[in-house]
Short mmCIF file of C-alpha atoms in Angstrom, two decimals:
data_model
loop_
_atom_site.label_atom_id
_atom_site.label_comp_id
_atom_site.label_asym_id
_atom_site.label_seq_id
_atom_site.Cartn_x
_atom_site.Cartn_y
_atom_site.Cartn_z
CA MET J 1 121.74 139.39 117.11
CA GLU J 2 124.73 138.86 116.60
CA THR J 3 126.12 135.16 117.45
CA ASP J 4 129.30 132.97 117.54
CA TYR J 5 127.85 129.89 117.21
CA ALA J 6 130.36 127.08 115.00
CA SER J 7 127.42 125.46 113.82
CA VAL J 8 123.46 125.63 113.03
CA ARG J 9 122.28 122.50 111.71
CA GLY J 10 118.52 120.68 110.24
CA VAL J 11 118.54 116.49 110.01
CA VAL J 12 116.00 114.95 109.08
CA ASP J 13 114.89 110.95 109.78
CA GLY J 14 117.45 108.85 109.22
CA ASN J 15 119.52 111.40 110.41
CA LEU J 16 118.02 111.07 114.42
CA THR J 17 121.15 109.24 116.50
CA ASP J 18 121.47 107.90 119.48
CA GLU J 19 123.02 110.30 120.50
CA LEU J 20 121.55 113.47 119.23
CA CYS J 21 118.57 111.77 120.99
CA GLU J 22 121.00 112.07 124.67
CA GLU J 23 121.88 115.48 124.09
CA TRP J 24 118.58 116.26 123.09
CA ASP J 25 117.09 114.94 126.56
CA ALA J 26 119.96 116.59 129.11
CA LEU J 27 118.68 119.87 127.32
CA ALA J 28 116.03 119.37 127.61
CA GLU J 29 117.34 118.83 131.22
CA ARG J 30 118.53 121.37 132.03
CA VAL J 31 116.22 123.98 130.53
CA GLY J 32 112.80 122.21 129.55
CA THR J 33 110.25 122.75 131.38
CA VAL J 34 106.81 120.25 130.14
CA PHE J 35 107.68 116.38 129.26
CA SER J 36 107.14 117.64 125.39
CA SER J 37 109.86 117.98 124.31
CA ARG J 38 112.15 115.66 126.25
CA PRO J 39 112.65 112.43 123.33
CA SER J 40 110.43 110.20 124.57
CA TYR J 41 106.99 112.61 124.01
CA ALA J 42 107.66 114.28 120.64
CA LEU J 43 109.06 111.11 118.81
CA ASN J 44 106.06 109.09 120.19
CA ALA J 45 103.89 111.50 119.30
CA PRO J 46 101.17 110.91 115.84
CA ARG J 47 102.37 112.56 112.79
CA PRO J 48 101.10 113.25 109.11
CA ALA J 49 101.78 110.39 106.83
CA GLY J 50 104.69 111.78 104.48
CA SER J 51 105.70 114.34 106.70
CA GLU J 52 108.58 115.27 106.75
CA LEU J 53 110.96 115.85 110.52
CA VAL J 54 113.07 117.72 111.12
CA VAL J 55 115.35 118.59 114.07
CA VAL J 56 116.87 122.28 113.69
CA GLN J 57 119.30 122.47 116.18
CA VAL J 58 121.51 125.13 117.22
CA ARG J 59 125.50 124.21 118.35
CA ARG J 60 128.17 126.59 119.92
CA GLY J 61 131.57 124.58 119.49
CA VAL J 62 130.42 121.46 120.62
CA ARG J 63 127.54 121.99 122.58
CA LEU J 64 124.21 122.22 122.03
CA VAL J 65 122.40 124.82 122.95
CA ALA J 66 119.28 124.65 121.33
CA LEU J 67 116.70 122.93 119.32
CA ALA J 68 113.23 123.01 118.00
CA PRO J 69 111.40 118.67 116.16
CA MET J 70 109.48 119.24 113.83
CA PHE J 71 107.71 117.90 112.07
CA VAL J 72 107.27 119.51 108.31
CA THR J 73 104.30 119.83 106.01
CA LYS J 74 102.21 121.27 102.94
CA LEU J 75 99.41 123.44 103.18
CA GLY J 76 98.95 125.06 99.72
CA PRO J 77 101.87 127.85 98.99
CA LEU J 78 103.43 127.08 102.41
CA THR J 79 105.68 124.69 104.15
CA VAL J 80 104.82 125.02 107.43
CA ALA J 81 106.84 123.85 110.05
CA LYS J 82 104.49 122.32 113.47
CA VAL J 83 106.51 121.55 116.87
CA LEU J 84 106.28 117.52 117.61
CA GLY J 85 102.74 116.68 119.71
CA ALA J 86 100.93 119.94 118.26
CA GLY J 87 97.97 119.32 118.53
CA GLN J 88 98.28 116.59 121.70
CA GLY J 89 96.92 119.33 124.29
CA VAL J 90 99.90 119.56 125.93
CA PRO J 91 101.77 122.44 126.45
CA THR J 92 104.68 122.93 124.03
CA GLU J 93 108.24 124.46 123.57
CA LEU J 94 111.35 125.00 122.14
CA LEU J 95 114.13 123.91 123.87
CA SER J 96 117.13 126.71 124.36
CA GLU J 97 119.67 128.01 126.81
CA ASP J 98 119.45 131.84 126.74
CA ASP J 99 118.09 134.90 123.67
CA ALA J 100 121.46 134.11 121.74
CA SER J 101 120.38 130.42 120.97
CA SER J 102 116.31 131.04 120.40
CA TYR J 103 117.51 133.79 117.56
CA ALA J 104 119.69 131.05 115.53
CA LEU J 105 117.60 128.80 116.06
CA TRP J 106 114.98 131.11 113.75
CA ASP J 107 117.48 131.76 111.86
CA ALA J 108 118.43 127.96 110.67
CA ILE J 109 114.25 127.87 110.56
CA ALA J 110 113.47 130.84 108.00
CA ASP J 111 117.00 129.44 106.33
CA ARG J 112 115.10 126.25 105.31
CA GLY J 113 112.37 128.79 103.47
CA LEU J 114 109.14 127.04 106.92
CA ALA J 115 106.77 128.69 108.12
CA PHE J 116 106.05 127.76 112.27
CA TYR J 117 102.60 126.71 113.54
CA ALA J 118 101.88 125.57 117.27
CA ASP J 119 98.92 125.22 119.56
CA SER J 120 99.77 125.77 122.86
CA MET J 121 103.53 126.57 123.40
CA ILE J 122 104.18 128.32 127.20
CA GLY J 123 103.79 132.75 126.60
CA ASN J 124 107.14 133.03 128.80
CA ARG J 125 109.07 130.64 127.14
CA THR J 126 112.86 132.16 124.90
CA ALA J 127 111.97 131.66 122.24
CA VAL J 128 108.14 132.92 121.86
CA ALA J 129 109.22 135.96 122.79
CA ALA J 130 112.73 136.23 120.58
CA LEU J 131 109.90 134.86 117.26
CA GLY J 132 108.30 138.24 118.06
CA ALA J 133 110.84 140.05 117.07
CA HIS J 134 113.04 138.84 115.10
CA PRO J 135 113.80 140.77 111.56
CA ARG J 136 113.37 137.83 109.64
CA TRP J 137 109.73 136.92 110.25
CA SER J 138 106.42 138.38 109.82
CA SER J 139 104.80 136.33 113.04
CA GLU J 140 101.75 136.53 114.94
CA ALA J 141 101.15 134.69 119.06
CA ILE J 142 96.85 134.41 120.35
CA VAL J 143 96.53 133.46 123.37
CA ARG J 144 94.35 129.88 122.81
CA GLU J 145 93.81 128.62 126.76
CA ARG J 146 94.48 128.68 130.39
CA VAL J 147 96.02 126.13 131.57
CA PRO J 148 94.97 125.85 136.25
CA VAL J 149 97.34 124.89 138.30
CA ILE J 150 98.11 124.09 141.82
CA ASP J 151 101.01 125.47 143.61
CA VAL J 152 102.71 123.45 147.07
CA PRO J 153 104.84 124.25 148.36
CA GLU J 154 106.32 121.92 150.98
CA GLY J 155 104.46 121.27 154.24
CA SER J 156 101.20 122.47 152.12
CA THR J 157 97.81 119.46 152.34
CA ALA J 158 94.55 119.62 151.00
CA GLY J 159 93.10 121.85 153.46
CA HIS J 160 95.75 124.17 152.91
CA VAL J 161 93.14 124.34 148.96
CA ARG J 162 89.83 123.01 149.69
CA GLY J 163 87.84 123.85 152.48
CA ARG J 164 87.21 121.80 154.95
CA SER J 165 83.37 120.82 153.96
CA SER J 166 85.09 119.15 150.47
CA LEU J 167 87.80 117.48 151.81
CA LYS J 168 84.40 116.03 154.26
CA ARG J 169 82.88 114.76 151.67
CA LEU J 170 85.33 113.35 149.71
CA GLY J 171 85.75 110.96 152.47
CA LYS J 172 82.13 110.63 153.01
CA TYR J 173 82.37 108.96 149.46
CA ARG J 174 84.76 107.39 151.07
CA ARG J 175 83.39 105.73 153.69
CA GLN J 176 79.49 104.64 151.66
CA ALA J 177 81.78 102.48 149.65
CA GLU J 178 83.29 101.23 152.02
CA ARG J 179 79.58 100.48 153.89
CA ALA J 180 78.18 99.00 150.38
CA GLY J 181 80.60 96.55 150.04
CA THR J 182 82.89 97.81 147.54
CA PRO J 183 86.00 99.76 148.44
CA LEU J 184 87.92 102.51 147.26
CA THR J 185 91.31 102.37 147.76
CA MET J 186 93.84 103.86 145.77
CA GLU J 187 97.56 103.38 144.52
CA ALA J 188 100.56 104.45 142.62
CA VAL J 189 102.08 103.56 140.59
CA ARG J 190 105.46 105.14 140.30
CA ASP J 191 107.99 102.51 137.88
CA ALA J 192 108.65 101.30 135.52
CA ALA J 193 107.64 96.66 136.26
CA HIS J 194 104.14 97.45 137.35
CA PHE J 195 102.62 99.74 134.94
CA GLU J 196 103.20 97.33 132.92
CA ARG J 197 100.97 95.13 135.48
CA ARG J 198 98.90 97.84 135.41
CA TRP J 199 98.95 98.92 131.31
CA ASP J 200 95.93 96.36 130.36
CA ASP J 201 93.91 98.15 132.80
CA ILE J 202 94.90 100.87 132.21
CA SER J 203 94.07 101.24 127.67
CA ARG J 204 91.28 100.02 128.98
CA LEU J 205 89.61 102.14 130.91
CA ALA J 206 91.07 104.69 128.71
CA ALA J 207 88.98 102.84 125.27
CA ALA J 208 86.32 102.27 127.66
CA SER J 209 85.68 105.96 128.71
CA THR J 210 86.70 107.93 125.03
CA HIS J 211 84.07 105.48 123.07
CA ARG J 212 81.48 106.30 120.98
CA THR J 213 82.35 110.37 122.86
CA ASP J 214 84.30 113.01 121.35
CA ARG J 215 86.96 112.81 122.93
CA THR J 216 90.73 111.14 121.44
CA ASP J 217 91.88 107.76 123.10
CA TYR J 218 95.96 108.85 123.29
CA LEU J 219 96.55 105.50 124.51
CA ALA J 220 95.29 103.51 121.54
CA GLU J 221 95.78 106.90 118.87
CA GLN J 222 98.28 105.51 115.91
CA SER J 223 100.95 108.32 113.88
CA PRO J 224 100.64 107.21 110.82
CA ALA J 225 103.69 108.95 110.26
CA ASP J 226 105.80 106.64 112.44
CA PRO J 227 102.86 103.20 113.72
CA SER J 228 105.96 102.10 115.23
CA ALA J 229 106.15 104.93 117.60
CA SER J 230 103.30 104.76 120.78
CA ALA J 231 101.23 106.56 124.69
CA LYS J 232 103.24 103.17 125.74
CA ASP J 233 106.45 103.42 124.71
CA PHE J 234 106.74 107.29 126.58
CA LEU J 235 105.20 106.45 129.33
CA ALA J 236 107.51 102.83 130.02
CA ARG J 237 110.35 105.64 129.01
CA GLU J 238 109.20 108.54 131.59
CA ALA J 239 108.43 104.78 134.78
CA ALA J 240 112.45 104.08 133.98
CA ALA J 241 112.98 107.67 134.32
CA GLY J 242 111.36 107.44 137.82
CA ARG J 243 109.49 110.79 135.79
CA LEU J 244 105.80 108.53 136.06
CA ALA J 245 102.94 109.46 138.80
CA LEU J 246 100.17 107.80 138.04
CA SER J 247 96.98 107.32 139.67
CA GLY J 248 94.56 104.79 139.96
CA VAL J 249 90.97 104.58 141.94
CA SER J 250 89.51 100.92 142.87
CA VAL J 251 87.05 100.19 143.52
CA ASP J 252 86.15 96.86 144.80
CA GLY J 253 89.69 95.33 143.76
CA GLN J 254 88.77 96.97 139.76
CA TRP J 255 90.35 99.51 138.22
CA ARG J 256 87.99 101.40 137.25
CA ALA J 257 90.23 105.06 137.27
CA HIS J 258 93.73 106.63 136.66
CA GLN J 259 94.51 110.08 135.76
CA ILE J 260 98.24 110.42 134.62
CA CYS J 261 100.93 112.58 135.61
CA VAL J 262 104.14 112.71 134.68
CA ARG J 263 107.65 114.89 136.37
CA THR J 264 109.20 117.16 135.03
CA GLY J 265 112.19 118.94 137.25
CA ALA J 266 109.22 120.35 140.35
CA ARG J 267 106.06 119.84 138.89
CA LEU J 268 103.84 117.25 138.17
CA GLU J 269 102.39 117.45 134.45
CA ALA J 270 98.31 116.73 134.47
CA TRP J 271 98.31 114.72 131.26
CA LEU J 272 94.60 112.51 130.95
CA THR J 273 92.36 111.53 133.43
CA HIS J 274 89.43 108.42 132.31
CA TYR J 275 86.77 107.20 134.44
CA ASP J 276 84.21 104.60 134.34
CA PRO J 277 81.47 106.45 134.59
CA GLU J 278 79.33 103.82 136.87
CA VAL J 279 81.40 104.96 139.95
CA ALA J 280 81.07 108.85 138.77
CA LYS J 281 78.65 108.90 142.05
CA TYR J 282 82.22 109.06 144.62
CA GLN J 283 83.90 112.00 142.62
CA PRO J 284 87.35 109.90 141.32
CA GLY J 285 88.81 113.14 139.40
CA HIS J 286 88.36 115.17 143.31
CA GLN J 287 89.88 112.47 144.75
CA MET J 288 92.40 111.85 143.01
CA MET J 289 92.95 115.31 142.61
CA GLU J 290 92.90 114.92 146.64
CA TRP J 291 96.33 112.50 147.00
CA PHE J 292 97.67 114.28 144.49
CA VAL J 293 98.32 117.32 146.64
CA GLN J 294 98.36 115.29 150.30
CA THR J 295 101.43 113.84 147.78
CA HIS J 296 103.36 116.11 146.03
CA ASP J 297 105.96 116.68 149.82
CA GLU J 298 106.60 112.31 148.64
CA LEU J 299 107.02 113.25 144.71
CA ASP J 300 109.56 116.01 145.34
CA VAL J 301 106.89 118.86 143.31
CA THR J 302 105.89 121.93 144.32
CA VAL J 303 103.15 123.03 141.41
CA LEU J 304 101.05 120.29 140.02
CA ASP J 305 99.72 121.85 136.58
CA LEU J 306 97.05 120.56 135.46
CA GLY J 307 97.33 120.74 131.21
CA VAL J 308 95.83 121.88 128.89
CA GLY J 309 92.27 122.67 128.87
CA VAL J 310 89.47 123.85 132.07
CA ASN J 311 86.54 122.64 133.54
CA ASP J 312 85.15 122.33 136.36
CA ILE J 313 87.00 120.08 138.75
CA LYS J 314 90.85 121.67 138.38
CA LYS J 315 88.86 125.12 138.88
CA SER J 316 87.83 123.89 141.25
CA TRP J 317 91.37 122.73 143.03
CA SER J 318 93.49 125.59 140.56
CA THR J 319 95.38 127.88 142.45
CA SER J 320 96.74 129.62 139.39
CA SER J 321 97.07 129.09 136.12
CA TYR J 322 99.56 131.16 133.35
CA GLU J 323 99.02 131.16 128.91
CA VAL J 324 99.93 129.60 126.56
CA LEU J 325 99.39 131.13 122.88
CA ALA J 326 99.05 130.13 119.81
CA VAL J 327 101.71 131.29 117.20
CA VAL J 328 102.19 131.19 113.68
CA GLY J 329 104.88 133.21 111.50
CA VAL J 330 105.92 133.65 107.89
CA PRO J 331 109.45 134.27 107.11
CA ALA J 332 109.88 137.78 106.36
CA ARG J 333 111.47 137.15 102.90
CA THR J 334 107.94 135.62 101.60
CA VAL J 335 107.11 137.06 99.78
CA ARG J 336 102.47 138.96 101.72
CA SER J 337 104.29 137.34 104.50
CA ARG J 338 101.96 139.43 106.45
CA ALA J 339 98.67 137.98 104.64
CA LEU J 340 99.02 134.37 105.17
CA VAL J 341 100.50 134.71 109.20
CA GLY J 342 96.27 135.55 108.81
CA VAL J 343 95.81 133.23 106.60
CA LEU J 344 97.08 130.08 108.32
CA ARG J 345 96.11 131.34 111.76
CA ARG J 346 92.62 131.21 110.79
CA TRP J 347 93.60 127.65 108.44
CA GLU J 348 94.88 126.53 111.66
CA LEU J 349 92.60 128.22 114.71
CA SER J 350 89.07 128.95 113.07
CA PRO J 351 86.26 125.96 114.72
CA ARG J 352 84.68 127.22 111.06
CA PHE J 353 87.84 125.54 108.96
CA ALA J 354 87.82 122.65 111.67
CA HIS J 355 85.68 120.20 109.28
CA ALA J 356 87.57 121.41 106.09
CA ARG J 357 91.33 120.41 107.94
CA ARG J 358 90.33 117.13 108.71
CA VAL J 359 88.84 116.47 106.14
CA GLY J 360 91.76 118.21 103.48
CA TYR J 361 94.05 116.48 106.70
CA ALA J 362 93.03 113.07 106.18
CA ALA J 363 93.77 112.50 101.91
CA LEU J 364 96.10 113.82 102.08
CA SER J 365 97.42 112.02 104.41
CA ARG J 366 95.78 109.28 102.14
CA LEU J 367 97.97 110.08 99.07
CA ARG J 368 101.21 110.48 100.96
CA GLN J 369 100.71 106.19 101.57
CA ALA J 370 99.79 106.19 98.39
CA ARG J 371 103.28 107.75 97.17
CA ASN J 372 105.40 106.37 99.41
#
C-alpha cells in the first residue's frame, strides 16, 4: 500500500523525549480505546532486564499518526518485539489513525528485522487487520479469550442488568453488616489527593490478597529494566488526569475490598480487584459491580469493560463480550518465516512450555543484569 508519510522511524531509551510522550498521549486520546495504549501505563509496565525499548513512530509531515511502543528481546534466532504491557493481563492495541498508517507501521517494524508477539490484542483494530494482510509478514492470530462487558446506556440502572432477587440479596447483605455492628460502606477514589491518602490501604490489601496464591500483585511488581516504573505512578497520573475510578468497600471503617478501574472515553476498564476473604460473605465483588452500574452516568461512561479473564461475578453481570487475540508475526524475508511463526506461537502460548518460559526468561534477565 502506498503512503505519503514523510517520516517512519524508531527511537530507543534515551531518545524518548517529553515531547514524544505528549504526542503519544494525544494520539491515544484521538484513536485509543484502552488505557494500556497510553504512555502512563505502557512506560510503567514491567519489562525484562536488558530488553531494548523501541518506539516505532509514523508521521505524516510532522503529525504523529501511528505508534508501536515495544520492548525487544532475543528468542533463539529471532529478535522479538512485544507490546509494552504484554503479559500483564490487559487488552492491548497499536495506535494508528487509518489503514495506510497501519501498513506503514508494519513496514517500519519489518525494516528493523523484528518478529512480533502480543498476547491479548483487541481483534477489531486496524493494525491487527493490516498485519494479516501485509505482504511483508507471515503472521497468525488466534482467539486467546473473550473479555466480558456490561453495556450501560445513559439512564440504565442495575435493575436493567441483574434480576430483582439478586439485587435484593445484595441489599440483605448490607443490612446484615449493619445489624452486626460492622456497617459496609462504599467509597469512590477519583482524584490524586484522595488516591495518595488511600494508597497504603490499597497496596496493603493487594499484597495480602495475593500472598501465597498463584495471583500476581501487579501493584508491587517491579520492572527489572526500569526500577523507577511503578503501578502507583501509573494510577496517580490517571487520577491527576481525571480518569481513575476506584471503588473501595470498608467494613466497620476498615478497607476490605477494592476494584481499580480507569476510564478511556466513554469506556470504564476494570483492571484489578482485591478483597479480604473475611468479608466474602457480603459479596464485595458484586457490591462493587452494582455500585459501578448505578454510578455510570455520574462517571460519564456507557460501557464497563470487565477486563481479561472470566469468573462467575463477571459472567453474572456481563451483557456482551469481545475477543482478544494472541498475535504472532515474522517478516516474510526471514528464512522459514512461516515455520518460525508456529514456533513462536507454541513457545508463548503452550502450557507445556510455561515452566520453561519462566526459567528461561529469569535466566536471561539475570545474565543481562550481570552484563550491565
